Amino acid sequence: MLSSLSSTISRLNLFYPKPSIPYSLSSCLKTLKPQPIIPRWSPLHSLSTHSTSRLSTSLKPQFETLVSKDDLVVLGIETSCDDTAAAVVRGNGEILSQVVSSQADLLAKYGGVAPKMAEEAHSQVIDQVVQEALDKANLTATNLSAVAVTIGPGLSLCLRVGVRKARKLAGSFNLPIIGIHHMEAHALVARLIEHELQFPFMALLISGGHNLLILAHDLGHYIQLGTTIDDAIGEAYDKTAKWLGLDMSRSGGPALEELAREGDAESIKFSTPMKQHKDCNFSYAGLKTQVRLAIESKNINAEIPISSASSQDRRSRADIAASFQRVAVLHLEERCDRAIEWARKIEPSIKHLVVSGGVASNQYVRARLDHVVKKNSLQLVCPPPKLCTDNGVMVAWTGIEHFCMGRFDPPPPADEHEDYMYDLRPRWPLGEEYAEGRSEARSLRTARIHPSLTSIIQASLQQQ
């Protein structure tokens, strides 16, 4: 359907009534004609932890002008965790600007993300980051077609900063706003850099907070093949790096990967997680415990930074780093192997495995997963490292994809009250669990606070 939209889509200077409905991704438009597309709002509904009641409103925006998809210009804002990011992307995939403000100093100070400190850091730089993204694109907000912003999953305090900025900007300039699922954005940014990547495809999304294996049927339609039942691989990397006394200013992953090159990956026989479970879920809590015990047994003092360690001490740390990395990634390999088998039962035509998220920047991870993919006669698609870590480009591009399908919300009121309760989704599943992979782990049950993105979109399509 996206291809049929490539010639013309609706714009932009919209005359909406002020919405009295919660901010939601579940707004969908009905197409009246193939060309040009004149959309009409379908009833919107929102489900939250506070209320299961439905609010239904018909909104009929009028479009002043029509432009092609290529002429769309979308600002993407990302503040789900510890990076403040914004980017401007054109509908043809051209990246007009990309700005990221890192919180490396806070990561080093606290040994990880401190939500309250991260929120304050976002608040201090968000205006500057967004303005710099517009300036680098040689544009003003009046040139934008829409604003896309991450609304979940992530840290609530951090998400709120980005959503507040996006709504203020969209309200001031009468722009549509698009709520973005963080993990979907990690998957879809691969379609920006690999034009041959068509649905269906598989994706492994790996970061500090997430381990997710999905089958992407279509835009907004995902099946969850596996997820983490406790800790994600990125968190395990960061904790191990901290315990080994590594420099946390770039986050622990890159520092550990670098040290692991000096070590013997077979020197310590860590157990591969969940060998007895024949599913595609992940667990890194047990491996973290094994690593901590190994560090204690070698009397490694994390208070002594790696730069000050003796040659023998450095060697011991390198061996632990290499052994940890080998087993952590072997766990990914085994799960991907099984997920490919499951995915082919559902969609025999899949040709690609996308690997994205911050940990996908790791070259050892890429090399090992490339081996798995080639063994299964698939192609590996990895975005460049700057698009694997959290960034505004992936948010803007995902916004473009959904905007072209008519999935966006009207401009917020320009005078929206500061106490407005934003629709934030810190725990928000991307897809529905595959029946064979469903886990009864308590952590998976409690995590489902919001209906999945897939269920929201599928429900709204059925209402049309």
CSV table of C-alpha atoms in Angstrom, one decimal:
chain,number,residue,atom,x,y,z
A,1,MET,CA,0.0,0.0,0.0
A,2,LEU,CA,2.9,2.3,0.6
A,3,SER,CA,3.9,2.1,-3.0
A,4,SER,CA,0.5,3.2,-4.1
A,5,LEU,CA,1.0,6.3,-2.0
A,6,SER,CA,4.3,7.3,-3.5
A,7,SER,CA,2.9,9.7,-6.1
A,8,THR,CA,0.5,11.9,-4.0
A,9,ILE,CA,-0.5,12.2,-0.4
A,10,SER,CA,-2.4,14.7,1.5
A,11,ARG,CA,-0.8,17.7,3.3
A,12,LEU,CA,-0.5,19.5,5.7
A,13,ASN,CA,-2.0,22.9,6.5
A,14,LEU,CA,-4.9,21.4,8.4
A,15,PHE,CA,-7.8,23.2,9.9
A,16,TYR,CA,-8.7,20.9,12.8
A,17,PRO,CA,-11.1,21.5,15.6
A,18,LYS,CA,-9.2,21.4,18.9
A,19,PRO,CA,-9.1,17.8,19.9
A,20,SER,CA,-10.7,16.8,23.2
A,21,ILE,CA,-9.4,13.2,23.0
A,22,PRO,CA,-6.3,11.5,24.4
A,23,TYR,CA,-3.1,11.5,22.4
A,24,SER,CA,-3.0,8.2,20.6
A,25,LEU,CA,-1.6,6.3,17.7
A,26,SER,CA,-4.9,4.5,17.1
A,27,SER,CA,-6.3,7.3,14.9
A,28,CYS,CA,-6.6,6.0,11.3
A,29,LEU,CA,-7.9,7.6,8.2
A,30,LYS,CA,-10.2,6.2,5.5
A,31,THR,CA,-9.1,6.5,2.0
A,32,LEU,CA,-11.8,7.7,-0.3
A,33,LYS,CA,-9.9,7.8,-3.6
A,34,PRO,CA,-6.6,6.2,-4.7
A,35,GLN,CA,-5.3,9.5,-6.1
A,36,PRO,CA,-5.3,12.0,-4.5
A,37,ILE,CA,-5.9,10.6,-1.1
A,38,ILE,CA,-8.5,12.6,0.8
A,39,PRO,CA,-8.5,11.1,4.3
A,40,ARG,CA,-11.3,11.2,6.9
A,41,TRP,CA,-10.8,10.4,10.6
A,42,SER,CA,-12.1,7.2,11.8
A,43,PRO,CA,-13.4,6.9,15.4
A,44,LEU,CA,-10.5,7.0,17.9
A,45,HIS,CA,-10.3,4.9,21.0
A,46,SER,CA,-7.8,4.8,23.7
A,47,LEU,CA,-7.2,2.2,26.4
A,48,SER,CA,-5.0,2.9,29.4
A,49,THR,CA,-4.3,1.6,32.9
A,50,HIS,CA,-6.5,4.3,34.3
A,51,SER,CA,-9.6,3.6,32.3
A,52,THR,CA,-10.9,1.0,29.9
A,53,SER,CA,-13.7,3.3,28.7
A,54,ARG,CA,-13.8,4.2,25.0
A,55,LEU,CA,-13.9,7.7,23.7
A,56,SER,CA,-15.2,8.1,20.1
A,57,THR,CA,-15.0,11.2,18.1
A,58,SER,CA,-15.2,11.8,14.4
A,59,LEU,CA,-12.7,14.4,13.1
A,60,LYS,CA,-12.8,15.5,9.5
A,61,PRO,CA,-9.7,17.5,8.7
A,62,GLN,CA,-9.7,19.5,5.4
A,63,PHE,CA,-6.5,19.6,3.4
A,64,GLU,CA,-5.5,22.9,1.9
A,65,THR,CA,-2.9,21.5,-0.5
A,66,LEU,CA,-1.7,18.2,-1.8
A,67,VAL,CA,2.0,17.2,-2.1
A,68,SER,CA,3.9,14.1,-3.0
A,69,LYS,CA,5.3,11.8,-0.4
A,70,ASP,CA,8.7,12.9,-1.4
A,71,ASP,CA,7.9,16.4,-0.3
A,72,LEU,CA,6.9,15.5,3.2
A,73,VAL,CA,9.2,16.9,5.9
A,74,VAL,CA,8.9,15.4,9.3
A,75,LEU,CA,10.7,16.3,12.6
A,76,GLY,CA,11.4,13.3,14.8
A,77,ILE,CA,12.0,13.7,18.6
A,78,GLU,CA,13.4,11.0,20.8
A,79,THR,CA,13.9,11.1,24.6
A,80,SER,CA,12.9,7.6,25.8
A,81,CYS,CA,16.1,7.0,27.8
A,82,ASP,CA,19.4,8.8,28.1
A,83,ASP,CA,19.9,10.5,24.7
A,84,THR,CA,18.1,13.7,23.6
A,85,ALA,CA,17.7,13.4,19.9
A,86,ALA,CA,16.0,15.2,17.0
A,87,ALA,CA,16.2,14.9,13.3
A,88,VAL,CA,14.5,16.2,10.1
A,89,VAL,CA,13.8,13.6,7.4
A,90,ARG,CA,12.2,14.0,4.0
A,91,GLY,CA,9.6,11.6,2.6
A,92,ASN,CA,12.1,10.3,0.0
A,93,GLY,CA,14.4,9.2,2.8
A,94,GLU,CA,16.8,12.1,2.7
A,95,ILE,CA,18.2,12.9,6.1
A,96,LEU,CA,18.2,16.7,6.3
A,97,SER,CA,19.7,16.8,9.8
A,98,GLN,CA,20.5,14.7,12.9
A,99,VAL,CA,21.3,15.9,16.3
A,100,VAL,CA,22.0,13.9,19.5
A,101,SER,CA,22.9,15.2,22.9
A,102,SER,CA,24.5,12.4,25.0
A,103,GLN,CA,24.3,12.0,28.7
A,104,ALA,CA,27.7,10.3,28.9
A,105,ASP,CA,28.8,12.3,32.0
A,106,LEU,CA,25.8,11.1,33.9
A,107,LEU,CA,26.3,7.5,32.7
A,108,ALA,CA,29.8,7.6,34.0
A,109,LYS,CA,28.8,9.2,37.3
A,110,TYR,CA,26.0,6.9,38.2
A,111,GLY,CA,27.2,3.8,36.3
A,112,GLY,CA,23.9,3.7,34.3
A,113,VAL,CA,20.8,5.7,33.7
A,114,ALA,CA,19.3,7.6,36.7
A,115,PRO,CA,15.8,8.5,35.6
A,116,LYS,CA,15.4,11.7,37.5
A,117,MET,CA,18.8,13.0,36.5
A,118,ALA,CA,18.1,11.9,32.9
A,119,GLU,CA,14.9,13.8,32.9
A,120,GLU,CA,16.6,17.0,34.0
A,121,ALA,CA,19.3,16.6,31.4
A,122,HIS,CA,16.6,16.2,28.7
A,123,SER,CA,14.8,19.3,29.9
A,124,GLN,CA,18.0,21.4,29.8
A,125,VAL,CA,18.8,20.6,26.2
A,126,ILE,CA,15.6,19.7,24.4
A,127,ASP,CA,14.9,23.2,23.0
A,128,GLN,CA,18.4,23.5,21.8
A,129,VAL,CA,18.5,20.1,20.2
A,130,VAL,CA,15.3,20.6,18.3
A,131,GLN,CA,16.3,24.1,17.2
A,132,GLU,CA,19.7,22.8,16.0
A,133,ALA,CA,18.0,20.1,14.0
A,134,LEU,CA,15.8,22.7,12.2
A,135,ASP,CA,18.8,25.0,11.7
A,136,LYS,CA,21.0,22.3,10.2
A,137,ALA,CA,18.1,21.4,7.8
A,138,ASN,CA,17.9,25.1,6.9
A,139,LEU,CA,14.2,25.0,7.8
A,140,THR,CA,11.8,26.5,10.3
A,141,ALA,CA,8.8,24.8,11.9
A,142,THR,CA,6.6,26.4,9.3
A,143,ASN,CA,8.2,24.1,6.7
A,144,LEU,CA,7.4,20.9,8.5
A,145,SER,CA,4.6,18.5,7.5
A,146,ALA,CA,4.3,16.9,10.9
A,147,VAL,CA,6.0,16.1,14.2
A,148,ALA,CA,6.8,12.6,15.3
A,149,VAL,CA,7.7,11.7,18.8
A,150,THR,CA,8.4,8.6,20.8
A,151,ILE,CA,5.6,7.9,23.4
A,152,GLY,CA,6.9,4.5,24.6
A,153,PRO,CA,8.3,2.2,25.6
A,154,GLY,CA,10.9,3.9,27.8
A,155,LEU,CA,11.3,5.9,31.1
A,156,SER,CA,8.1,7.9,31.8
A,157,LEU,CA,10.1,10.9,33.1
A,158,CYS,CA,12.2,11.0,30.0
A,159,LEU,CA,9.3,10.3,27.5
A,160,ARG,CA,7.4,13.2,29.0
A,161,VAL,CA,10.1,15.8,28.1
A,162,GLY,CA,10.0,14.8,24.4
A,163,VAL,CA,6.2,14.6,24.2
A,164,ARG,CA,5.7,17.9,25.9
A,165,LYS,CA,8.1,19.6,23.4
A,166,ALA,CA,6.5,17.9,20.4
A,167,ARG,CA,3.0,18.9,21.4
A,168,LYS,CA,4.0,22.5,22.1
A,169,LEU,CA,5.7,22.8,18.7
A,170,ALA,CA,2.8,21.0,16.9
A,171,GLY,CA,0.2,23.1,18.6
A,172,SER,CA,2.1,26.4,17.9
A,173,PHE,CA,2.4,25.7,14.2
A,174,ASN,CA,-0.8,23.7,13.6
A,175,LEU,CA,1.0,20.5,12.7
A,176,PRO,CA,-0.3,16.9,12.8
A,177,ILE,CA,1.5,14.8,15.5
A,178,ILE,CA,2.5,11.1,15.3
A,179,GLY,CA,3.1,9.0,18.4
A,180,ILE,CA,5.9,6.5,17.7
A,181,HIS,CA,6.7,3.1,19.3
A,182,HIS,CA,10.4,3.2,20.1
A,183,MET,CA,11.1,-0.4,19.1
A,184,GLU,CA,9.1,-0.2,15.9
A,185,ALA,CA,11.3,2.8,15.0
A,186,HIS,CA,14.5,0.7,15.6
A,187,ALA,CA,13.1,-1.9,13.1
A,188,LEU,CA,11.8,0.4,10.4
A,189,VAL,CA,14.9,2.6,10.2
A,190,ALA,CA,16.4,-0.3,8.3
A,191,ARG,CA,13.8,0.4,5.5
A,192,LEU,CA,15.3,3.9,5.2
A,193,ILE,CA,18.8,2.6,4.4
A,194,GLU,CA,17.9,-0.6,2.6
A,195,HIS,CA,15.3,0.2,-0.1
A,196,GLU,CA,14.9,-3.5,-1.0
A,197,LEU,CA,13.7,-4.4,2.5
A,198,GLN,CA,10.0,-5.2,2.1
A,199,PHE,CA,7.5,-6.8,4.4
A,200,PRO,CA,7.5,-9.5,5.7
A,201,PHE,CA,10.9,-9.6,7.4
A,202,MET,CA,12.3,-10.6,10.8
A,203,ALA,CA,13.9,-8.2,13.3
A,204,LEU,CA,16.1,-8.7,16.3
A,205,LEU,CA,16.0,-5.5,18.4
A,206,ILE,CA,18.7,-5.4,21.1
A,207,SER,CA,19.5,-2.6,23.4
A,208,GLY,CA,20.0,-1.6,27.1
A,209,GLY,CA,16.4,-2.2,27.9
A,210,HIS,CA,15.1,-4.5,25.3
A,211,ASN,CA,15.6,-7.9,23.7
A,212,LEU,CA,12.9,-8.5,21.1
A,213,LEU,CA,12.5,-11.0,18.2
A,214,ILE,CA,9.7,-10.1,15.9
A,215,LEU,CA,8.1,-11.1,12.6
A,216,ALA,CA,7.1,-7.9,10.8
A,217,HIS,CA,4.0,-8.9,8.6
A,218,ASP,CA,3.3,-5.3,7.6
A,219,LEU,CA,3.5,-1.7,8.9
A,220,GLY,CA,1.9,-1.8,12.3
A,221,HIS,CA,1.4,-5.6,12.3
A,222,TYR,CA,4.0,-7.6,14.3
A,223,ILE,CA,4.2,-11.0,15.9
A,224,GLN,CA,6.5,-11.3,18.9
A,225,LEU,CA,8.5,-14.4,18.7
A,226,GLY,CA,10.6,-13.8,21.8
A,227,THR,CA,11.5,-11.2,24.4
A,228,THR,CA,13.5,-11.0,27.6
A,229,ILE,CA,12.0,-12.4,30.7
A,230,ASP,CA,14.4,-10.4,32.9
A,231,ASP,CA,17.4,-8.4,31.8
A,232,ALA,CA,18.3,-7.3,28.3
A,233,ILE,CA,21.7,-7.9,26.7
A,234,GLY,CA,22.7,-4.2,26.8
A,235,GLU,CA,22.0,-4.0,30.5
A,236,ALA,CA,24.2,-7.1,31.0
A,237,TYR,CA,27.0,-5.5,29.0
A,238,ASP,CA,26.8,-2.3,31.0
A,239,LYS,CA,26.8,-4.1,34.4
A,240,THR,CA,29.7,-6.3,33.4
A,241,ALA,CA,31.7,-3.2,32.2
A,242,LYS,CA,31.0,-1.4,35.4
A,243,TRP,CA,32.1,-4.4,37.5
A,244,LEU,CA,35.3,-4.6,35.5
A,245,GLY,CA,36.1,-1.0,36.1
A,246,LEU,CA,35.7,0.1,32.5
A,247,ASP,CA,35.1,3.7,31.2
A,248,MET,CA,31.3,4.1,31.3
A,249,SER,CA,31.3,7.5,29.5
A,250,ARG,CA,30.4,5.9,26.2
A,251,SER,CA,28.2,3.4,28.0
A,252,GLY,CA,29.6,0.0,28.9
A,253,GLY,CA,29.0,-1.9,25.7
A,254,PRO,CA,31.7,-0.3,23.5
A,255,ALA,CA,34.3,-0.4,26.3
A,256,LEU,CA,33.7,-4.1,27.0
A,257,GLU,CA,33.8,-5.0,23.3
A,258,GLU,CA,37.1,-3.3,23.0
A,259,LEU,CA,38.6,-5.0,26.1
A,260,ALA,CA,37.2,-8.4,25.0
A,261,ARG,CA,39.5,-8.3,21.9
A,262,GLU,CA,42.5,-8.7,24.3
A,263,GLY,CA,41.0,-11.7,26.1
A,264,ASP,CA,40.6,-15.4,25.7
A,265,ALA,CA,36.9,-16.1,25.1
A,266,GLU,CA,37.2,-19.8,26.1
A,267,SER,CA,39.1,-19.1,29.4
A,268,ILE,CA,36.0,-19.1,31.5
A,269,LYS,CA,33.2,-21.6,30.9
A,270,PHE,CA,30.0,-19.5,31.6
A,271,SER,CA,26.7,-21.4,31.0
A,272,THR,CA,24.6,-20.4,28.1
A,273,PRO,CA,21.2,-19.1,29.4
A,274,MET,CA,18.0,-21.0,29.0
A,275,LYS,CA,19.4,-24.0,27.2
A,276,GLN,CA,16.6,-26.1,28.6
A,277,HIS,CA,13.8,-23.8,27.3
A,278,LYS,CA,13.0,-24.5,23.6
A,279,ASP,CA,11.6,-21.1,22.9
A,280,CYS,CA,12.9,-17.7,21.6
A,281,ASN,CA,12.9,-15.8,24.9
A,282,PHE,CA,16.0,-14.3,26.5
A,283,SER,CA,17.4,-14.1,30.0
A,284,TYR,CA,20.6,-12.4,31.1
A,285,ALA,CA,20.1,-12.2,34.9
A,286,GLY,CA,21.8,-15.6,35.5
A,287,LEU,CA,24.8,-14.8,33.2
A,288,LYS,CA,25.2,-11.5,35.1
A,289,THR,CA,25.4,-13.5,38.4
A,290,GLN,CA,28.0,-15.9,36.9
A,291,VAL,CA,30.1,-12.9,35.8
A,292,ARG,CA,29.9,-11.3,39.2
A,293,LEU,CA,31.1,-14.5,40.9
A,294,ALA,CA,34.0,-14.8,38.4
A,295,ILE,CA,35.1,-11.3,39.1
A,296,GLU,CA,34.9,-11.9,42.9
A,297,SER,CA,36.9,-15.1,42.5
A,298,LYS,CA,39.7,-13.2,40.8
A,299,ASN,CA,39.7,-10.4,43.3
A,300,ILE,CA,39.1,-7.8,40.7
A,301,ASN,CA,38.5,-4.3,42.3
A,302,ALA,CA,36.2,-2.2,40.1
A,303,GLU,CA,37.4,0.9,42.1
A,304,ILE,CA,40.7,0.5,40.3
A,305,PRO,CA,40.0,1.7,36.7
A,306,ILE,CA,41.2,-0.5,33.9
A,307,SER,CA,43.7,2.2,32.9
A,308,SER,CA,45.5,1.7,36.2
A,309,ALA,CA,45.3,-2.1,36.4
A,310,SER,CA,48.4,-4.3,36.4
A,311,SER,CA,49.1,-6.3,33.2
A,312,GLN,CA,48.0,-9.5,35.0
A,313,ASP,CA,44.9,-7.8,36.3
A,314,ARG,CA,44.1,-6.4,32.9
A,315,ARG,CA,44.5,-9.8,31.4
A,316,SER,CA,42.0,-11.3,33.9
A,317,ARG,CA,39.5,-8.6,33.1
A,318,ALA,CA,39.9,-9.1,29.4
A,319,ASP,CA,39.4,-12.9,29.7
A,320,ILE,CA,36.1,-12.2,31.7
A,321,ALA,CA,35.0,-9.7,29.1
A,322,ALA,CA,35.7,-12.0,26.2
A,323,SER,CA,34.1,-15.0,27.9
A,324,PHE,CA,31.0,-13.0,28.8
A,325,GLN,CA,30.6,-11.6,25.3
A,326,ARG,CA,31.0,-15.1,23.7
A,327,VAL,CA,28.2,-16.6,25.8
A,328,ALA,CA,25.9,-13.5,25.7
A,329,VAL,CA,26.0,-13.5,21.9
A,330,LEU,CA,25.7,-17.3,21.7
A,331,HIS,CA,22.4,-16.9,23.5
A,332,LEU,CA,21.3,-14.5,20.7
A,333,GLU,CA,22.5,-16.9,18.0
A,334,GLU,CA,20.6,-19.8,19.4
A,335,ARG,CA,17.4,-17.8,19.8
A,336,CYS,CA,17.7,-16.4,16.3
A,337,ASP,CA,18.1,-19.8,14.8
A,338,ARG,CA,14.9,-21.0,16.4
A,339,ALA,CA,13.0,-17.8,15.6
A,340,ILE,CA,13.9,-18.1,11.9
A,341,GLU,CA,12.5,-21.6,11.9
A,342,TRP,CA,9.2,-20.4,13.5
A,343,ALA,CA,9.0,-17.3,11.2
A,344,ARG,CA,9.3,-19.5,8.1
A,345,LYS,CA,6.3,-21.5,9.3
A,346,ILE,CA,4.2,-18.3,9.3
A,347,GLU,CA,5.8,-16.5,6.4
A,348,PRO,CA,7.9,-18.8,4.1
A,349,SER,CA,8.8,-15.8,1.9
A,350,ILE,CA,10.9,-13.9,4.4
A,351,LYS,CA,14.4,-12.9,3.1
A,352,HIS,CA,15.8,-10.6,5.6
A,353,LEU,CA,16.8,-10.4,9.3
A,354,VAL,CA,17.1,-6.8,10.6
A,355,VAL,CA,19.4,-6.3,13.6
A,356,SER,CA,19.0,-2.9,15.2
A,357,GLY,CA,19.2,-1.2,18.6
A,358,GLY,CA,22.2,0.1,20.4
A,359,VAL,CA,23.9,-3.4,20.9
A,360,ALA,CA,23.7,-3.9,17.1
A,361,SER,CA,26.6,-1.4,16.8
A,362,ASN,CA,28.8,-4.2,18.3
A,363,GLN,CA,30.9,-5.6,15.5
A,364,TYR,CA,31.3,-9.0,17.2
A,365,VAL,CA,27.5,-9.2,17.5
A,366,ARG,CA,27.1,-8.4,13.8
A,367,ALA,CA,29.7,-10.9,12.7
A,368,ARG,CA,28.1,-13.8,14.7
A,369,LEU,CA,24.6,-13.0,13.6
A,370,ASP,CA,25.7,-12.7,10.0
A,371,HIS,CA,26.9,-16.3,10.3
A,372,VAL,CA,23.5,-17.4,11.6
A,373,VAL,CA,21.7,-15.6,8.8
A,374,LYS,CA,23.9,-16.9,6.0
A,375,LYS,CA,23.5,-20.5,7.4
A,376,ASN,CA,19.7,-20.0,7.0
A,377,SER,CA,20.0,-18.4,3.5
A,378,LEU,CA,18.8,-15.0,4.6
A,379,GLN,CA,20.3,-11.5,4.3
A,380,LEU,CA,21.4,-9.5,7.3
A,381,VAL,CA,20.4,-5.8,7.4
A,382,CYS,CA,22.1,-3.6,10.0
A,383,PRO,CA,21.6,0.1,10.0
A,384,PRO,CA,24.9,2.1,10.4
A,385,PRO,CA,25.9,2.5,14.1
A,386,LYS,CA,24.7,6.1,14.3
A,387,LEU,CA,21.2,4.8,13.4
A,388,CYS,CA,21.4,1.8,15.7
A,389,THR,CA,21.6,3.8,18.9
A,390,ASP,CA,18.7,6.0,19.9
A,391,ASN,CA,18.2,8.8,17.3
A,392,GLY,CA,15.7,11.1,15.9
A,393,VAL,CA,16.0,9.8,12.3
A,394,MET,CA,14.3,6.5,13.1
A,395,VAL,CA,11.4,8.4,14.8
A,396,ALA,CA,11.0,10.8,11.9
A,397,TRP,CA,11.1,8.0,9.3
A,398,THR,CA,8.6,5.8,11.2
A,399,GLY,CA,6.4,8.9,11.4
A,400,ILE,CA,6.6,9.2,7.7
A,401,GLU,CA,5.6,5.6,7.2
A,402,HIS,CA,2.6,5.9,9.4
A,403,PHE,CA,1.6,9.4,8.1
A,404,CYS,CA,1.4,7.9,4.6
A,405,MET,CA,-1.1,5.4,5.9
A,406,GLY,CA,-3.1,8.1,7.6
A,407,ARG,CA,-2.1,7.2,11.1
A,408,PHE,CA,-1.6,10.5,12.9
A,409,ASP,CA,-3.4,12.8,15.3
A,410,PRO,CA,-4.6,16.4,14.9
A,411,PRO,CA,-2.6,19.4,16.2
A,412,PRO,CA,-2.8,19.8,19.9
A,413,PRO,CA,-4.3,23.1,21.2
A,414,ALA,CA,-1.8,25.9,21.0
A,415,ASP,CA,-2.7,26.9,24.6
A,416,GLU,CA,-2.6,23.4,26.1
A,417,HIS,CA,-2.4,23.5,29.9
A,418,GLU,CA,0.9,22.6,31.5
A,419,ASP,CA,-0.9,20.0,33.7
A,420,TYR,CA,-2.2,18.1,30.6
A,421,MET,CA,-1.9,14.4,31.2
A,422,TYR,CA,0.1,13.0,28.3
A,423,ASP,CA,-0.4,9.5,26.9
A,424,LEU,CA,2.9,7.9,27.8
A,425,ARG,CA,3.5,4.2,27.4
A,426,PRO,CA,6.6,3.2,29.4
A,427,ARG,CA,5.7,-0.5,29.0
A,428,TRP,CA,4.1,-1.0,25.6
A,429,PRO,CA,4.4,-4.3,23.7
A,430,LEU,CA,5.0,-4.1,19.9
A,431,GLY,CA,3.2,-7.2,18.8
A,432,GLU,CA,1.1,-10.1,20.0
A,433,GLU,CA,3.0,-13.2,21.3
A,434,TYR,CA,3.4,-16.1,19.0
A,435,ALA,CA,1.4,-19.0,20.5
A,436,GLU,CA,4.4,-21.4,20.6
A,437,GLY,CA,6.6,-18.8,22.2
A,438,ARG,CA,4.2,-17.6,24.9
A,439,SER,CA,5.8,-17.4,28.3
A,440,GLU,CA,4.1,-17.7,31.6
A,441,ALA,CA,7.0,-15.8,33.3
A,442,ARG,CA,5.6,-13.3,35.8
A,443,SER,CA,7.7,-10.4,34.3
A,444,LEU,CA,6.0,-10.8,30.9
A,445,ARG,CA,2.5,-10.7,32.4
A,446,THR,CA,3.1,-7.6,34.5
A,447,ALA,CA,4.8,-5.8,31.6
A,448,ARG,CA,1.6,-5.7,29.5
A,449,ILE,CA,0.2,-2.4,30.8
A,450,HIS,CA,-0.9,-1.1,27.4
A,451,PRO,CA,-2.4,-3.0,24.5
A,452,SER,CA,0.2,-3.8,21.9
A,453,LEU,CA,0.8,-1.4,19.0
A,454,THR,CA,-0.4,-4.2,16.7
A,455,SER,CA,-3.6,-4.8,18.5
A,456,ILE,CA,-4.4,-1.0,18.5
A,457,ILE,CA,-3.9,-0.7,14.8
A,458,GLN,CA,-5.7,-3.9,13.9
A,459,ALA,CA,-8.7,-2.9,16.0
A,460,SER,CA,-8.8,0.6,14.4
A,461,LEU,CA,-8.6,-1.0,10.9
A,462,GLN,CA,-11.6,-3.2,11.7
A,463,GLN,CA,-13.6,-0.1,12.6
A,464,GLN,CA,-13.2,1.4,9.2
